[in-house]
């Protein structure tokens, strides 16, 4: 049995795309835990499997992709009380992607805010019709009641004049307003888990701060968990309770946010943190010739997988004859802090 605070548990997930050029191992053995009422931040470079992990959770992986192996377990609270110890265990990986059960979960129990609001919403239907459609699909209400819920949800997200905006089309709204509309659509049925895939992409910093404040306040008000996917470690520091660092489809380190920022173990995690510009660094402020620290090399092309540790070609602490031969296993170095690296395993392990 899981711990009482576990909402979603992902074990050894493998999601592959079988193409004529080869097999893309988008997710290659990921392990994640999402806890009730908490925010799990997922970080990593582009192509590390963050978005495909979230799409696997919703069974929305596009063809020719499919879940090859692994487990995705959703501990659905009975009612919508996240504190309820009475749960229904649902094996999402076993569900038909077009089946009735998973379609009853999508948008109702688990919702997603996609990266780009202009592509997440239809340009030829009003905001109100699109939000109302979600409500009508999952709740036994009339069209007028669904419209009222849509207006209430838009107001909840801080949308100005929701009674007027509900009849607008997405292209009539600013970037920040469109993002609020997408968030309103995701929250219209008060989900237990909100997946936010780079929800502040292409927004200016002021609007981004407003959206982040909005998501935090809505999390407190609705009591939901959040899976927050981003490249921005500054956002992770502000939003997340726990952090999972992904590289080439694997979770290489996972811990609470303070541990990740102040006691990182994996060389990849340390490299990501070291690449953040530090305004407090007086040398950097006065020395214009000084370059920012970077991680050497690039993420390999999606068809390439190395023997041994996937990070070893770029790792400054690579152990020859070991890292390039044996793939490391995930090790729990202390309670709540796991790392996948040979630097922390016993010699010969």
Short mmCIF file of C-alpha atoms in Angstrom, two decimals:
data_model
loop_
_atom_site.label_atom_id
_atom_site.label_comp_id
_atom_site.label_asym_id
_atom_site.label_seq_id
_atom_site.Cartn_x
_atom_site.Cartn_y
_atom_site.Cartn_z
CA UNK A 1 0.00 0.00 0.00
CA UNK A 2 1.23 3.55 -0.74
CA UNK A 3 1.78 6.28 1.82
CA UNK A 4 -1.42 8.15 2.66
CA UNK A 5 -0.22 11.33 0.91
CA UNK A 6 0.58 9.71 -2.46
CA UNK A 7 -1.74 10.76 -5.30
CA UNK A 8 0.11 9.42 -8.37
CA UNK A 9 2.96 6.92 -8.48
CA UNK A 10 5.00 6.22 -11.62
CA UNK A 11 7.32 3.20 -11.62
CA UNK A 12 9.91 2.31 -14.27
CA UNK A 13 7.91 3.98 -17.05
CA UNK A 14 9.06 3.38 -20.63
CA UNK A 15 7.33 5.32 -23.43
CA UNK A 16 8.81 4.80 -26.90
CA UNK A 17 8.15 6.11 -30.41
CA UNK A 18 8.75 3.54 -33.16
CA UNK A 19 9.78 5.47 -36.28
CA UNK A 20 11.30 4.40 -39.59
CA UNK A 21 14.58 6.04 -38.52
CA UNK A 22 14.70 4.06 -35.27
CA UNK A 23 13.22 3.93 -31.80
CA UNK A 24 12.95 7.14 -29.77
CA UNK A 25 13.11 6.27 -26.07
CA UNK A 26 11.38 9.43 -24.89
CA UNK A 27 10.81 8.07 -21.37
CA UNK A 28 13.25 5.34 -20.44
CA UNK A 29 12.66 4.11 -16.90
CA UNK A 30 11.21 7.11 -15.06
CA UNK A 31 10.11 6.90 -11.41
CA UNK A 32 8.03 9.71 -9.91
CA UNK A 33 5.72 10.33 -6.98
CA UNK A 34 3.14 13.14 -6.87
CA UNK A 35 1.84 13.89 -3.38
CA UNK A 36 -1.52 15.32 -2.39
CA UNK A 37 -1.72 19.11 -2.13
CA UNK A 38 1.97 19.42 -3.09
CA UNK A 39 3.78 20.74 -6.16
CA UNK A 40 6.23 18.46 -7.95
CA UNK A 41 8.56 20.39 -10.24
CA UNK A 42 10.09 18.52 -13.19
CA UNK A 43 13.15 20.11 -14.79
CA UNK A 44 15.65 19.19 -17.48
CA UNK A 45 16.80 20.25 -20.94
CA UNK A 46 14.57 19.93 -23.98
CA UNK A 47 14.26 16.33 -25.10
CA UNK A 48 14.61 14.82 -21.62
CA UNK A 49 11.10 13.35 -21.53
CA UNK A 50 9.28 15.79 -19.26
CA UNK A 51 6.24 16.44 -21.46
CA UNK A 52 5.93 12.83 -22.65
CA UNK A 53 5.88 11.69 -19.02
CA UNK A 54 2.88 13.94 -18.38
CA UNK A 55 1.14 12.83 -21.60
CA UNK A 56 1.71 9.19 -20.58
CA UNK A 57 -0.06 9.92 -17.31
CA UNK A 58 -3.12 11.09 -19.26
CA UNK A 59 -2.78 8.38 -21.94
CA UNK A 60 -2.42 11.11 -24.56
CA UNK A 61 0.85 9.95 -26.14
CA UNK A 62 0.45 10.57 -29.90
CA UNK A 63 0.94 7.75 -32.40
CA UNK A 64 3.35 6.09 -33.11
CA UNK A 65 4.27 6.45 -29.45
CA UNK A 66 3.11 4.00 -26.81
CA UNK A 67 3.78 2.92 -23.25
CA UNK A 68 6.07 -0.10 -23.52
CA UNK A 69 6.28 -1.04 -19.84
CA UNK A 70 6.09 0.33 -16.33
CA UNK A 71 3.26 1.34 -14.02
CA UNK A 72 1.22 4.51 -13.54
CA UNK A 73 -1.03 4.28 -10.51
CA UNK A 74 -3.58 6.95 -9.64
CA UNK A 75 -4.96 6.82 -6.10
CA UNK A 76 -8.27 8.51 -6.75
CA UNK A 77 -9.77 10.05 -3.59
CA UNK A 78 -13.35 8.97 -2.99
CA UNK A 79 -15.24 12.22 -3.29
CA UNK A 80 -12.86 15.09 -4.05
CA UNK A 81 -11.41 15.44 -0.56
CA UNK A 82 -7.65 15.15 -1.01
CA UNK A 83 -7.30 14.34 2.69
CA UNK A 84 -9.56 11.31 2.41
CA UNK A 85 -7.82 8.03 3.29
CA UNK A 86 -10.42 6.18 1.20
CA UNK A 87 -9.04 5.86 -2.30
CA UNK A 88 -9.67 3.88 -5.45
CA UNK A 89 -6.51 2.48 -7.01
CA UNK A 90 -6.55 2.95 -10.80
CA UNK A 91 -3.83 1.44 -13.00
CA UNK A 92 -3.71 4.08 -15.72
CA UNK A 93 -1.14 2.23 -17.84
CA UNK A 94 -3.63 -0.61 -18.30
CA UNK A 95 -6.48 1.59 -19.53
CA UNK A 96 -7.64 1.93 -23.12
CA UNK A 97 -6.53 5.46 -24.20
CA UNK A 98 -9.98 5.97 -25.74
CA UNK A 99 -11.88 4.09 -23.05
CA UNK A 100 -14.66 5.44 -20.87
CA UNK A 101 -12.69 5.36 -17.60
CA UNK A 102 -9.66 7.37 -18.72
CA UNK A 103 -11.92 9.86 -20.51
CA UNK A 104 -13.82 10.34 -17.25
CA UNK A 105 -10.52 11.11 -15.50
CA UNK A 106 -9.09 13.53 -18.09
CA UNK A 107 -10.30 17.05 -17.48
CA UNK A 108 -12.16 16.04 -14.33
CA UNK A 109 -9.79 14.35 -11.88
CA UNK A 110 -6.55 15.17 -13.74
CA UNK A 111 -6.31 18.27 -15.93
CA UNK A 112 -3.51 19.78 -17.99
CA UNK A 113 -2.44 23.29 -18.92
CA UNK A 114 -0.57 22.98 -22.21
CA UNK A 115 2.46 25.01 -23.28
CA UNK A 116 0.91 27.36 -25.81
CA UNK A 117 -2.60 28.73 -25.13
CA UNK A 118 -3.16 29.68 -28.78
CA UNK A 119 -2.87 26.03 -29.80
CA UNK A 120 -4.56 24.66 -26.66
CA UNK A 121 -7.86 26.36 -27.52
CA UNK A 122 -9.86 26.31 -30.75
CA UNK A 123 -9.72 29.67 -32.55
CA UNK A 124 -13.24 29.27 -34.00
CA UNK A 125 -15.14 28.71 -30.73
CA UNK A 126 -15.67 31.16 -27.91
CA UNK A 127 -13.92 30.80 -24.56
CA UNK A 128 -17.25 30.11 -22.87
CA UNK A 129 -18.25 27.28 -25.19
CA UNK A 130 -14.91 25.54 -24.72
CA UNK A 131 -14.98 25.75 -20.92
CA UNK A 132 -18.67 24.81 -20.77
CA UNK A 133 -17.99 21.74 -22.93
CA UNK A 134 -15.64 20.37 -20.25
CA UNK A 135 -18.23 20.97 -17.53
CA UNK A 136 -21.05 19.37 -19.53
CA UNK A 137 -18.89 16.33 -20.27
CA UNK A 138 -18.13 15.58 -16.61
CA UNK A 139 -21.04 17.02 -14.65
CA UNK A 140 -24.79 16.52 -14.78
CA UNK A 141 -25.77 20.17 -15.32
CA UNK A 142 -27.73 22.21 -17.86
CA UNK A 143 -26.08 24.41 -20.48
CA UNK A 144 -26.94 27.54 -18.49
CA UNK A 145 -25.49 26.04 -15.33
CA UNK A 146 -22.33 25.08 -17.24
CA UNK A 147 -22.06 28.66 -18.53
CA UNK A 148 -22.40 29.99 -14.98
CA UNK A 149 -19.66 27.62 -13.78
CA UNK A 150 -17.45 28.83 -16.63
CA UNK A 151 -18.01 32.46 -15.59
CA UNK A 152 -17.27 31.61 -11.93
CA UNK A 153 -14.08 29.78 -12.90
CA UNK A 154 -12.90 32.65 -15.09
CA UNK A 155 -13.52 35.01 -12.18
CA UNK A 156 -11.56 32.65 -9.92
CA UNK A 157 -8.52 33.00 -12.19
CA UNK A 158 -8.67 36.79 -11.95
CA UNK A 159 -10.02 37.33 -15.46
CA UNK A 160 -11.37 40.90 -15.78
CA UNK A 161 -15.04 41.17 -16.81
CA UNK A 162 -15.64 37.39 -17.08
CA UNK A 163 -19.29 37.92 -18.08
CA UNK A 164 -18.09 39.69 -21.23
CA UNK A 165 -14.90 37.71 -21.90
CA UNK A 166 -16.79 34.42 -21.92
CA UNK A 167 -18.20 35.30 -25.35
CA UNK A 168 -14.82 36.32 -26.80
CA UNK A 169 -12.63 34.18 -29.05
CA UNK A 170 -9.05 33.27 -28.01
CA UNK A 171 -7.49 35.57 -30.61
CA UNK A 172 -9.29 38.53 -29.05
CA UNK A 173 -7.43 38.12 -25.76
CA UNK A 174 -3.92 39.09 -24.69
CA UNK A 175 -1.36 36.39 -23.88
CA UNK A 176 -1.96 36.62 -20.14
CA UNK A 177 -5.74 36.52 -20.55
CA UNK A 178 -5.52 33.49 -22.87
CA UNK A 179 -3.40 31.69 -20.31
CA UNK A 180 -5.95 32.47 -17.60
CA UNK A 181 -8.67 31.08 -19.87
CA UNK A 182 -6.70 27.85 -20.39
CA UNK A 183 -6.17 27.54 -16.64
CA UNK A 184 -9.89 28.17 -16.08
CA UNK A 185 -10.75 25.36 -18.52
CA UNK A 186 -8.39 23.01 -16.66
CA UNK A 187 -9.85 23.96 -13.26
CA UNK A 188 -13.53 24.01 -14.23
CA UNK A 189 -14.16 20.59 -12.66
CA UNK A 190 -11.86 21.16 -9.65
CA UNK A 191 -9.29 18.43 -10.40
CA UNK A 192 -7.19 16.63 -7.79
CA UNK A 193 -4.08 17.01 -9.99
CA UNK A 194 -3.18 19.87 -12.35
CA UNK A 195 -0.38 19.23 -14.84
CA UNK A 196 1.18 22.53 -15.92
CA UNK A 197 3.50 22.11 -18.91
CA UNK A 198 5.47 25.37 -19.10
CA UNK A 199 2.35 27.46 -18.49
CA UNK A 200 4.24 30.77 -18.61
CA UNK A 201 6.05 30.23 -21.92
CA UNK A 202 6.17 33.40 -24.08
CA UNK A 203 4.72 35.57 -21.30
CA UNK A 204 6.49 38.68 -20.03
CA UNK A 205 7.93 38.51 -16.51
CA UNK A 206 5.16 40.60 -14.96
CA UNK A 207 2.41 38.38 -16.40
CA UNK A 208 4.44 35.30 -15.49
CA UNK A 209 4.59 36.41 -11.85
CA UNK A 210 0.82 36.97 -11.87
CA UNK A 211 0.16 33.49 -13.30
CA UNK A 212 2.45 31.86 -10.71
CA UNK A 213 0.72 33.74 -7.87
CA UNK A 214 -2.61 32.66 -9.32
CA UNK A 215 -1.64 28.98 -9.43
CA UNK A 216 -0.39 29.05 -5.84
CA UNK A 217 -3.57 30.67 -4.54
CA UNK A 218 -5.79 28.29 -6.53
CA UNK A 219 -3.84 25.32 -5.19
CA UNK A 220 -4.52 26.47 -1.63
CA UNK A 221 -8.17 27.20 -2.35
CA UNK A 222 -8.96 23.98 -4.26
CA UNK A 223 -6.57 21.68 -2.39
CA UNK A 224 -5.08 20.16 -5.54
CA UNK A 225 -1.66 18.77 -6.38
CA UNK A 226 0.40 20.30 -9.20
CA UNK A 227 2.94 18.72 -11.55
CA UNK A 228 4.89 21.72 -12.85
CA UNK A 229 7.11 21.19 -15.92
CA UNK A 230 9.62 23.90 -16.77
CA UNK A 231 13.18 24.82 -17.78
CA UNK A 232 13.20 27.73 -15.35
CA UNK A 233 14.88 26.83 -12.06
CA UNK A 234 13.87 30.20 -10.63
CA UNK A 235 10.21 29.26 -11.07
CA UNK A 236 10.90 25.85 -9.50
CA UNK A 237 12.44 27.52 -6.44
CA UNK A 238 9.31 29.62 -6.05
CA UNK A 239 6.64 27.01 -6.88
CA UNK A 240 7.79 23.48 -6.04
CA UNK A 241 7.77 21.44 -2.84
CA UNK A 242 9.67 18.56 -4.45
CA UNK A 243 11.84 18.49 -7.58
CA UNK A 244 12.59 15.73 -10.08
CA UNK A 245 15.52 16.28 -12.45
CA UNK A 246 15.20 14.36 -15.74
CA UNK A 247 17.84 13.49 -18.30
CA UNK A 248 17.29 11.32 -21.39
CA UNK A 249 14.02 9.90 -20.12
CA UNK A 250 15.25 9.05 -16.62
CA UNK A 251 14.86 10.77 -13.26
CA UNK A 252 18.47 11.29 -12.19
CA UNK A 253 17.69 13.03 -8.90
CA UNK A 254 14.62 13.73 -6.79
CA UNK A 255 14.31 15.48 -3.44
CA UNK A 256 12.59 18.38 -1.71
CA UNK A 257 13.27 21.78 -3.25
CA UNK A 258 15.68 22.99 -0.53
CA UNK A 259 17.79 19.86 -0.81
CA UNK A 260 18.00 20.14 -4.61
CA UNK A 261 19.17 23.77 -4.43
CA UNK A 262 21.52 23.54 -1.44
CA UNK A 263 22.66 19.89 -1.46
CA UNK A 264 22.54 18.69 -5.09
CA UNK A 265 24.33 15.39 -5.70
CA UNK A 266 24.09 14.48 -9.36
CA UNK A 267 26.63 16.25 -11.63
CA UNK A 268 23.81 17.15 -14.03
CA UNK A 269 21.80 18.83 -11.28
CA UNK A 270 24.89 20.71 -10.12
CA UNK A 271 25.58 21.78 -13.70
CA UNK A 272 22.05 23.14 -14.15
CA UNK A 273 22.28 25.13 -10.93
CA UNK A 274 25.76 26.44 -11.73
CA UNK A 275 24.52 27.77 -15.09
CA UNK A 276 22.13 30.23 -13.39
CA UNK A 277 23.53 33.80 -13.51
CA UNK A 278 24.27 35.12 -10.02
CA UNK A 279 23.80 38.88 -9.67
CA UNK A 280 25.42 38.71 -6.23
CA UNK A 281 28.69 37.58 -7.79
CA UNK A 282 30.73 40.80 -7.65
CA UNK A 283 33.36 39.39 -9.99
CA UNK A 284 30.76 38.66 -12.66
CA UNK A 285 29.34 42.18 -12.31
CA UNK A 286 32.68 43.86 -13.04
CA UNK A 287 34.42 41.34 -15.31
CA UNK A 288 32.71 41.56 -18.71
CA UNK A 289 35.04 38.92 -20.18
CA UNK A 290 33.84 36.24 -17.78
CA UNK A 291 31.61 33.62 -19.40
CA UNK A 292 28.63 31.91 -17.79
CA UNK A 293 29.19 28.34 -16.73
CA UNK A 294 27.66 25.77 -19.06
CA UNK A 295 27.27 22.00 -19.27
CA UNK A 296 29.66 20.76 -21.93
CA UNK A 297 28.16 19.10 -25.01
CA UNK A 298 24.52 18.69 -25.93
CA UNK A 299 21.67 16.29 -25.27
CA UNK A 300 22.24 13.38 -27.72
CA UNK A 301 19.89 12.94 -30.66
CA UNK A 302 16.76 10.95 -29.75
CA UNK A 303 17.94 7.77 -31.51
CA UNK A 304 21.23 7.54 -29.61
CA UNK A 305 21.57 5.75 -26.29
CA UNK A 306 24.94 5.12 -24.69
CA UNK A 307 26.00 2.06 -22.75
CA UNK A 308 26.34 2.86 -19.08
CA UNK A 309 25.24 6.16 -17.59
CA UNK A 310 23.42 8.33 -20.16
CA UNK A 311 25.16 11.46 -18.84
CA UNK A 312 28.75 10.18 -18.89
CA UNK A 313 29.80 11.83 -22.24
CA UNK A 314 29.11 15.25 -20.66
CA UNK A 315 30.00 14.48 -17.04
CA UNK A 316 33.07 16.21 -15.53
CA UNK A 317 33.27 13.48 -12.86
CA UNK A 318 32.97 10.46 -15.16
CA UNK A 319 34.71 7.31 -13.86
CA UNK A 320 36.37 5.60 -16.87
CA UNK A 321 35.63 1.91 -17.18
CA UNK A 322 32.62 2.19 -14.91
CA UNK A 323 30.30 5.04 -15.90
CA UNK A 324 30.68 4.13 -19.57
CA UNK A 325 30.00 0.44 -18.95
CA UNK A 326 27.44 0.01 -16.17
CA UNK A 327 24.13 1.89 -15.96
CA UNK A 328 23.63 3.30 -12.44
CA UNK A 329 20.57 2.40 -10.41
CA UNK A 330 18.53 4.84 -8.39
CA UNK A 331 19.88 5.04 -4.84
CA UNK A 332 18.10 6.49 -1.81
CA UNK A 333 20.93 8.42 -0.13
CA UNK A 334 18.66 9.64 2.66
CA UNK A 335 14.97 9.86 3.37
CA UNK A 336 13.24 11.56 0.44
CA UNK A 337 16.44 12.08 -1.59
CA UNK A 338 17.24 9.69 -4.45
CA UNK A 339 20.03 9.94 -7.03
CA UNK A 340 21.02 7.83 -10.05
CA UNK A 341 24.83 8.14 -10.11
CA UNK A 342 27.89 5.88 -9.64
CA UNK A 343 29.53 8.49 -7.40
CA UNK A 344 27.24 7.34 -4.60
CA UNK A 345 27.28 3.58 -5.13
CA UNK A 346 29.65 1.09 -3.56
CA UNK A 347 32.78 0.28 -5.62
CA UNK A 348 32.05 -2.62 -7.94
CA UNK A 349 28.26 -2.16 -7.61
#
